[in-house]
Amino acid sequence: MILVIGGRSKIGSVLIGELAGRGERVRALARPTETAGPLVAGVEAVIGDLGDSGSLSDAMAGVSKVFLLCGPSPDEVRFNRNAIEAAAGADVELLVRSSILGADTSSPAAFVSDHGVSDQYLRDAGVPFAIVRPNMFMQNIPENTIPSLDDSGTFYTNTGDARISMVDTRDVAAVAAVLLTEPGHTGDELDVTGPEALSYDDVAGKLAVSLERDVTHVAVPDDAVREALSSYGMGEWMVDGLVSLFADYRRSGIGGYAAQVTDAVGRLTGREPRTLDALLAETQPAAAR
Ligand SMILES: NC(=O)c1ccc[n+]([C@@H]2O[C@H](COP(=O)([O-])OP(=O)(O)OC[C@H]3O[C@@H](n4cnc5c(N)ncnc54)[C@H](OP(=O)(O)O)[C@@H]3O)[C@@H](O)[C@H]2O)c1
């Protein structure tokens, strides 16, 4: 039995299907506030919360492996620690944690440093583990960038000319499924990227083709993005997290850490990682005709 924590996330929801497709018995953690019932047909739901250690120990009863993903939260480090401690107590065979590319306790970007702290906690916990470190999700382009285009087709970021090897979350889920079900991956720490490093100017070019309209990226300073995100009602912690992550990409530059392209998807799944062009063809089918 494999317990999936974060089963409603973009990675977790696809992972559940991948695991079920491999014939694995899957249990998914659902928060108490949610309606009970399976997240995916045939998958057992168990009520629990990453903030409630007892519920995590209960959820891990009879479980041999755990996938752990927690969304961005000021409590993320504590939530991860709770789950790792519960896994240690349950003597699980393997815990696969979803982290972030470049995870580093000393990063100035909170998302990256928090993941660095959680990864280190896991390495020290004595639980057999593997870690996937995905780069920025490609899905952010159709879900966030396209809706942010103004009437002239312009969008703004504080990423400068940084190139980012953004990855399709379905490819991250496929890698996690291999780590969880195939032998020989204990201790693996995999940087999971897409097939190409794209600047947001490159993204604008691809959007222009896909949407059949002018699309322009304008690089702006951190404060301009901070102000814009705050004006949408986004909380301060999340605004700071996003602005500092994008600033980190900018510092990383044209050939920095965010631009590295790895072979993790191809090596583990046997097929090449999806491209942004392919994702846009799926999400903007009319324009892609
Ligand atoms: N967005 C990116 O480009 C990117 C890139 C690399 C890495 N990451 C990392 O990927 C992870 C996922 O990000 P995301 O934006 O995809 O997250 P998301 O869609 O918001 O999903 C987060 C998941 O965590 C669960 N969760 C949150 N708090 C919980 C709690 N207290 N107890 C139990 N479950 C809880 C959520 O459950 P509910 O469904 O109940 O809310 C949900 O399933 C984060 O760690 C992020 O740092 C993101």
Short mmCIF file of C-alpha atoms and ligand atoms in Angstrom, two decimals:
data_model
loop_
_atom_site.label_atom_id
_atom_site.label_comp_id
_atom_site.label_asym_id
_atom_site.label_seq_id
_atom_site.Cartn_x
_atom_site.Cartn_y
_atom_site.Cartn_z
CA MET A 1 0.00 0.00 0.00
CA ILE A 2 1.32 3.43 -1.00
CA LEU A 3 0.10 6.55 0.82
CA VAL A 4 -0.06 9.70 -1.33
CA ILE A 5 0.01 12.98 0.58
CA GLY A 6 -0.92 15.92 -1.64
CA GLY A 7 -3.14 13.81 -3.86
CA ARG A 8 -5.09 16.78 -5.20
CA SER A 9 -2.02 18.66 -6.40
CA LYS A 10 -0.99 18.68 -10.06
CA ILE A 11 1.73 16.11 -9.42
CA GLY A 12 -0.15 14.04 -6.83
CA SER A 13 -3.36 13.64 -8.81
CA VAL A 14 -1.50 12.27 -11.84
CA LEU A 15 0.72 10.12 -9.62
CA ILE A 16 -2.34 8.38 -8.15
CA GLY A 17 -3.42 7.35 -11.65
CA GLU A 18 0.12 6.23 -12.53
CA LEU A 19 0.33 4.06 -9.40
CA ALA A 20 -3.12 2.57 -9.88
CA GLY A 21 -2.15 1.84 -13.51
CA ARG A 22 0.87 -0.08 -12.21
CA GLY A 23 -1.44 -2.22 -10.08
CA GLU A 24 -0.46 -0.62 -6.78
CA ARG A 25 -2.89 -0.25 -3.90
CA VAL A 26 -3.12 3.47 -3.19
CA ARG A 27 -4.39 5.39 -0.20
CA ALA A 28 -4.69 9.18 -0.41
CA LEU A 29 -4.71 11.63 2.47
CA ALA A 30 -7.73 13.95 2.42
CA ARG A 31 -8.12 16.86 4.78
CA PRO A 32 -10.93 16.74 7.35
CA THR A 33 -12.59 19.77 5.77
CA GLU A 34 -13.04 17.93 2.50
CA THR A 35 -15.91 15.70 1.59
CA ALA A 36 -14.93 12.11 2.28
CA GLY A 37 -14.74 9.60 -0.51
CA PRO A 38 -12.11 8.54 -2.95
CA LEU A 39 -10.09 11.19 -4.80
CA VAL A 40 -9.88 8.90 -7.79
CA ALA A 41 -12.12 5.88 -8.41
CA GLY A 42 -10.69 2.83 -6.68
CA VAL A 43 -8.40 4.81 -4.41
CA GLU A 44 -8.96 4.70 -0.67
CA ALA A 45 -9.18 8.11 1.06
CA VAL A 46 -8.01 8.55 4.63
CA ILE A 47 -8.75 11.69 6.63
CA GLY A 48 -5.72 13.53 7.98
CA ASP A 49 -3.80 16.78 8.01
CA LEU A 50 -0.08 17.52 7.80
CA GLY A 51 -0.53 19.72 10.86
CA ASP A 52 -1.86 16.79 12.90
CA SER A 53 0.88 14.21 13.62
CA GLY A 54 -1.53 11.66 15.08
CA SER A 55 -3.60 11.64 11.91
CA LEU A 56 -0.46 11.01 9.86
CA SER A 57 0.54 8.02 12.00
CA ASP A 58 -2.98 6.63 11.62
CA ALA A 59 -2.88 7.21 7.85
CA MET A 60 0.41 5.31 7.61
CA ALA A 61 -0.84 2.17 9.35
CA GLY A 62 -0.25 -0.75 6.99
CA VAL A 63 1.52 1.46 4.46
CA SER A 64 4.86 0.40 2.94
CA LYS A 65 5.68 3.55 0.95
CA VAL A 66 4.77 7.23 1.14
CA PHE A 67 4.73 10.04 -1.42
CA LEU A 68 4.95 13.40 0.34
CA LEU A 69 4.01 16.70 -1.30
CA CYS A 70 2.92 19.79 0.56
CA GLY A 71 1.74 22.98 -1.12
CA PRO A 72 3.46 26.28 -0.36
CA SER A 73 2.71 27.30 3.21
CA PRO A 74 4.42 29.22 6.02
CA ASP A 75 4.09 25.92 7.93
CA GLU A 76 5.62 23.82 5.17
CA VAL A 77 8.77 22.83 7.08
CA ARG A 78 6.76 21.73 10.12
CA PHE A 79 4.27 19.87 7.93
CA ASN A 80 7.05 17.97 6.17
CA ARG A 81 8.76 17.19 9.47
CA ASN A 82 5.50 15.79 10.87
CA ALA A 83 5.11 13.46 7.90
CA ILE A 84 8.75 12.36 7.94
CA GLU A 85 8.56 11.60 11.69
CA ALA A 86 5.35 9.63 11.18
CA ALA A 87 7.02 7.65 8.38
CA ALA A 88 9.97 6.89 10.64
CA GLY A 89 7.57 5.69 13.35
CA ALA A 90 5.70 3.53 10.84
CA ASP A 91 8.95 1.99 9.57
CA VAL A 92 8.06 2.59 5.95
CA GLU A 93 10.29 1.07 3.26
CA LEU A 94 10.53 4.30 1.24
CA LEU A 95 9.41 7.91 1.40
CA VAL A 96 9.54 9.92 -1.86
CA ARG A 97 9.39 13.66 -1.26
CA SER A 98 8.52 16.34 -3.80
CA SER A 99 10.93 19.26 -3.39
CA ILE A 100 12.09 22.01 -5.79
CA LEU A 101 15.03 22.45 -8.17
CA GLY A 102 17.97 24.06 -6.39
CA ALA A 103 16.62 23.33 -2.88
CA ASP A 104 19.13 24.96 -0.57
CA THR A 105 18.88 25.94 3.08
CA SER A 106 20.75 29.20 2.35
CA SER A 107 18.63 30.35 -0.61
CA PRO A 108 17.18 33.87 -0.31
CA ALA A 109 13.94 32.51 -1.81
CA ALA A 110 11.74 31.08 0.97
CA PHE A 111 10.22 28.35 -1.21
CA VAL A 112 13.70 27.12 -2.08
CA SER A 113 15.19 27.40 1.42
CA ASP A 114 12.16 25.72 3.05
CA HIS A 115 12.51 22.80 0.66
CA GLY A 116 16.24 22.72 1.46
CA VAL A 117 15.48 22.43 5.18
CA SER A 118 12.90 19.68 4.60
CA ASP A 119 15.21 17.72 2.29
CA GLN A 120 17.97 17.86 4.89
CA TYR A 121 15.56 16.76 7.63
CA LEU A 122 14.62 13.77 5.48
CA ARG A 123 18.27 12.85 4.80
CA ASP A 124 18.94 12.88 8.57
CA ALA A 125 15.75 11.07 9.63
CA GLY A 126 16.85 7.51 8.99
CA VAL A 127 13.90 6.80 6.70
CA PRO A 128 14.81 5.23 3.33
CA PHE A 129 14.05 8.06 0.93
CA ALA A 130 14.20 9.49 -2.57
CA ILE A 131 13.68 13.11 -3.60
CA VAL A 132 12.32 14.64 -6.81
CA ARG A 133 13.29 18.27 -7.35
CA PRO A 134 11.12 19.67 -10.16
CA ASN A 135 11.85 22.96 -11.84
CA MET A 136 9.07 25.52 -12.33
CA PHE A 137 5.87 23.89 -13.51
CA MET A 138 5.11 24.40 -17.21
CA GLN A 139 1.41 24.40 -16.27
CA ASN A 140 1.98 27.90 -14.80
CA ILE A 141 2.00 29.24 -18.38
CA PRO A 142 -1.58 28.28 -19.37
CA GLU A 143 -2.90 28.66 -15.82
CA ASN A 144 -1.27 31.94 -14.77
CA THR A 145 0.57 33.66 -17.61
CA ILE A 146 -2.15 33.46 -20.27
CA PRO A 147 -4.88 34.82 -17.94
CA SER A 148 -2.55 37.68 -16.97
CA LEU A 149 -2.17 38.98 -20.57
CA ASP A 150 -3.56 42.49 -20.91
CA ASP A 151 -5.53 43.74 -23.91
CA SER A 152 -2.33 44.33 -25.87
CA GLY A 153 -1.06 40.81 -25.09
CA THR A 154 1.59 42.07 -22.66
CA PHE A 155 2.61 40.30 -19.46
CA TYR A 156 5.16 41.27 -16.84
CA THR A 157 7.64 39.31 -14.73
CA ASN A 158 10.68 40.05 -12.56
CA THR A 159 12.61 37.12 -14.06
CA GLY A 160 14.70 39.35 -16.37
CA ASP A 161 16.23 37.24 -19.12
CA ALA A 162 16.65 34.11 -16.98
CA ARG A 163 16.09 30.86 -18.80
CA ILE A 164 14.08 28.22 -16.93
CA SER A 165 13.86 24.54 -17.90
CA MET A 166 10.20 24.39 -16.88
CA VAL A 167 8.73 20.91 -16.57
CA ASP A 168 5.30 19.38 -17.18
CA THR A 169 3.92 18.16 -13.83
CA ARG A 170 2.77 14.91 -15.48
CA ASP A 171 6.41 14.10 -16.19
CA VAL A 172 7.31 14.73 -12.54
CA ALA A 173 4.50 12.35 -11.51
CA ALA A 174 5.79 9.71 -13.93
CA VAL A 175 9.28 9.96 -12.42
CA ALA A 176 7.86 9.69 -8.89
CA ALA A 177 5.89 6.60 -9.93
CA VAL A 178 9.10 4.91 -11.07
CA LEU A 179 10.88 5.80 -7.82
CA LEU A 180 7.99 4.37 -5.80
CA THR A 181 7.50 1.14 -7.72
CA GLU A 182 10.77 0.06 -9.30
CA PRO A 183 13.75 -1.26 -7.33
CA GLY A 184 17.09 0.45 -6.91
CA HIS A 185 16.06 4.05 -6.35
CA THR A 186 16.51 4.45 -2.60
CA GLY A 187 18.71 7.48 -2.00
CA ASP A 188 18.07 8.97 -5.45
CA GLU A 189 17.85 12.78 -5.56
CA LEU A 190 16.68 13.79 -9.00
CA ASP A 191 16.52 17.25 -10.55
CA VAL A 192 13.52 16.95 -12.85
CA THR A 193 13.35 19.42 -15.74
CA GLY A 194 11.69 19.89 -19.07
CA PRO A 195 13.54 19.45 -22.37
CA GLU A 196 14.54 23.09 -22.97
CA ALA A 197 15.40 26.21 -21.00
CA LEU A 198 13.09 29.08 -21.92
CA SER A 199 13.22 32.75 -21.02
CA TYR A 200 9.89 34.52 -20.65
CA ASP A 201 10.67 36.27 -23.96
CA ASP A 202 10.83 32.76 -25.47
CA VAL A 203 7.54 31.93 -23.76
CA ALA A 204 5.99 35.08 -25.27
CA GLY A 205 7.10 33.92 -28.72
CA LYS A 206 5.50 30.51 -28.20
CA LEU A 207 2.29 32.06 -26.86
CA ALA A 208 2.08 34.37 -29.87
CA VAL A 209 2.14 31.34 -32.17
CA SER A 210 -0.26 29.31 -30.05
CA LEU A 211 -2.75 32.12 -29.41
CA GLU A 212 -2.35 33.67 -32.87
CA ARG A 213 -1.94 37.16 -31.44
CA ASP A 214 0.82 39.53 -30.39
CA VAL A 215 2.29 38.55 -27.02
CA THR A 216 5.04 40.54 -25.31
CA HIS A 217 6.97 39.92 -22.13
CA VAL A 218 8.18 42.98 -20.23
CA ALA A 219 10.82 42.52 -17.55
CA VAL A 220 10.01 44.71 -14.54
CA PRO A 221 11.57 45.21 -11.09
CA ASP A 222 10.58 43.12 -8.07
CA ASP A 223 8.46 45.88 -6.53
CA ALA A 224 6.26 46.18 -9.62
CA VAL A 225 5.41 42.46 -9.45
CA ARG A 226 4.95 42.67 -5.68
CA GLU A 227 2.46 45.51 -6.11
CA ALA A 228 0.57 43.74 -8.89
CA LEU A 229 0.24 40.43 -6.98
CA SER A 230 -0.84 42.26 -3.81
CA SER A 231 -3.49 44.14 -5.79
CA TYR A 232 -5.04 40.78 -6.76
CA GLY A 233 -5.55 40.09 -3.04
CA MET A 234 -2.69 37.57 -2.70
CA GLY A 235 -1.38 37.25 0.89
CA GLU A 236 1.95 38.82 1.82
CA TRP A 237 3.73 35.50 2.48
CA MET A 238 2.81 34.14 -0.94
CA VAL A 239 3.67 37.41 -2.69
CA ASP A 240 7.11 37.47 -1.05
CA GLY A 241 7.60 33.79 -1.92
CA LEU A 242 6.82 34.27 -5.60
CA VAL A 243 8.73 37.54 -6.00
CA SER A 244 11.82 36.13 -4.30
CA LEU A 245 11.65 32.91 -6.36
CA PHE A 246 11.49 34.84 -9.62
CA ALA A 247 14.30 37.12 -8.42
CA ASP A 248 16.30 33.97 -7.70
CA TYR A 249 15.72 32.80 -11.28
CA ARG A 250 16.83 36.25 -12.49
CA ARG A 251 20.04 36.07 -10.47
CA SER A 252 20.54 32.58 -11.88
CA GLY A 253 20.64 34.26 -15.30
CA ILE A 254 20.65 32.97 -18.84
CA GLY A 255 22.70 29.88 -18.02
CA GLY A 256 22.14 29.57 -14.29
CA TYR A 257 20.80 26.76 -12.12
CA ALA A 258 17.23 27.23 -13.35
CA ALA A 259 18.39 26.71 -16.94
CA GLN A 260 19.91 23.27 -16.42
CA VAL A 261 18.31 20.52 -18.48
CA THR A 262 18.55 17.06 -16.95
CA ASP A 263 17.87 13.60 -18.38
CA ALA A 264 15.82 12.42 -15.37
CA VAL A 265 12.50 12.11 -17.23
CA GLY A 266 13.98 10.28 -20.22
CA ARG A 267 16.21 8.04 -18.12
CA LEU A 268 13.51 6.93 -15.69
CA THR A 269 10.42 6.83 -17.87
CA GLY A 270 11.95 5.88 -21.22
CA ARG A 271 10.31 8.80 -23.05
CA GLU A 272 11.28 12.38 -23.60
CA PRO A 273 9.85 15.14 -21.39
CA ARG A 274 6.90 17.08 -22.77
CA THR A 275 7.53 20.46 -24.40
CA LEU A 276 5.73 23.73 -23.76
CA ASP A 277 4.59 23.69 -27.39
CA ALA A 278 2.89 20.34 -26.78
CA LEU A 279 1.21 21.56 -23.60
CA LEU A 280 -0.05 24.69 -25.35
CA ALA A 281 -1.41 22.58 -28.20
CA GLU A 282 -3.42 20.64 -25.61
CA THR A 283 -4.60 23.62 -23.58
CA GLN A 284 -5.23 26.01 -26.50
CA PRO A 285 -6.48 23.48 -29.07
CA ALA A 286 -8.40 25.96 -31.22
CA ALA A 287 -5.42 28.26 -31.61
CA ALA A 288 -3.12 25.33 -32.24
CA ARG A 289 -5.05 24.05 -35.28
N1 LIG B 1 4.40 25.78 -8.82
C1 LIG B 1 5.62 25.53 -9.29
O1 LIG B 1 6.02 25.99 -10.37
C2 LIG B 1 6.54 24.62 -8.49
C3 LIG B 1 7.77 24.24 -9.02
C4 LIG B 1 8.59 23.37 -8.31
C5 LIG B 1 8.17 22.88 -7.09
N2 LIG B 1 6.97 23.29 -6.59
C6 LIG B 1 6.55 22.72 -5.31
O2 LIG B 1 5.56 21.75 -5.60
C7 LIG B 1 4.69 21.62 -4.48
C8 LIG B 1 3.27 21.69 -4.95
O3 LIG B 1 2.95 22.98 -5.31
P1 LIG B 1 1.52 23.24 -5.95
O4 LIG B 1 1.41 24.69 -6.17
O5 LIG B 1 1.26 22.30 -7.07
O6 LIG B 1 0.60 22.82 -4.74
P2 LIG B 1 -0.96 22.68 -4.69
O7 LIG B 1 -1.57 22.44 -6.03
O8 LIG B 1 -1.46 23.83 -3.88
O9 LIG B 1 -1.14 21.32 -3.87
C9 LIG B 1 -0.71 21.23 -2.58
C10 LIG B 1 -1.15 19.89 -1.99
O10 LIG B 1 -0.72 19.88 -0.63
C11 LIG B 1 -1.84 19.53 0.15
N3 LIG B 1 -1.76 20.16 1.46
C12 LIG B 1 -1.48 21.45 1.74
N4 LIG B 1 -1.56 21.65 3.08
C13 LIG B 1 -1.91 20.46 3.64
C14 LIG B 1 -2.18 20.03 4.96
N5 LIG B 1 -2.09 20.87 6.00
N6 LIG B 1 -2.51 18.73 5.16
C15 LIG B 1 -2.63 17.88 4.11
N7 LIG B 1 -2.41 18.23 2.83
C16 LIG B 1 -2.06 19.52 2.59
C17 LIG B 1 -3.04 20.05 -0.60
O11 LIG B 1 -4.18 19.41 -0.16
P3 LIG B 1 -5.64 20.05 -0.43
O12 LIG B 1 -6.06 19.55 -1.77
O13 LIG B 1 -6.44 19.54 0.66
O14 LIG B 1 -5.49 21.54 -0.41
C18 LIG B 1 -2.65 19.70 -2.03
O15 LIG B 1 -2.95 18.37 -2.33
C19 LIG B 1 5.12 22.69 -3.48
O16 LIG B 1 5.96 22.06 -2.54
C20 LIG B 1 5.91 23.66 -4.33
O17 LIG B 1 6.89 24.35 -3.57
C21 LIG B 1 6.14 24.12 -7.26
#
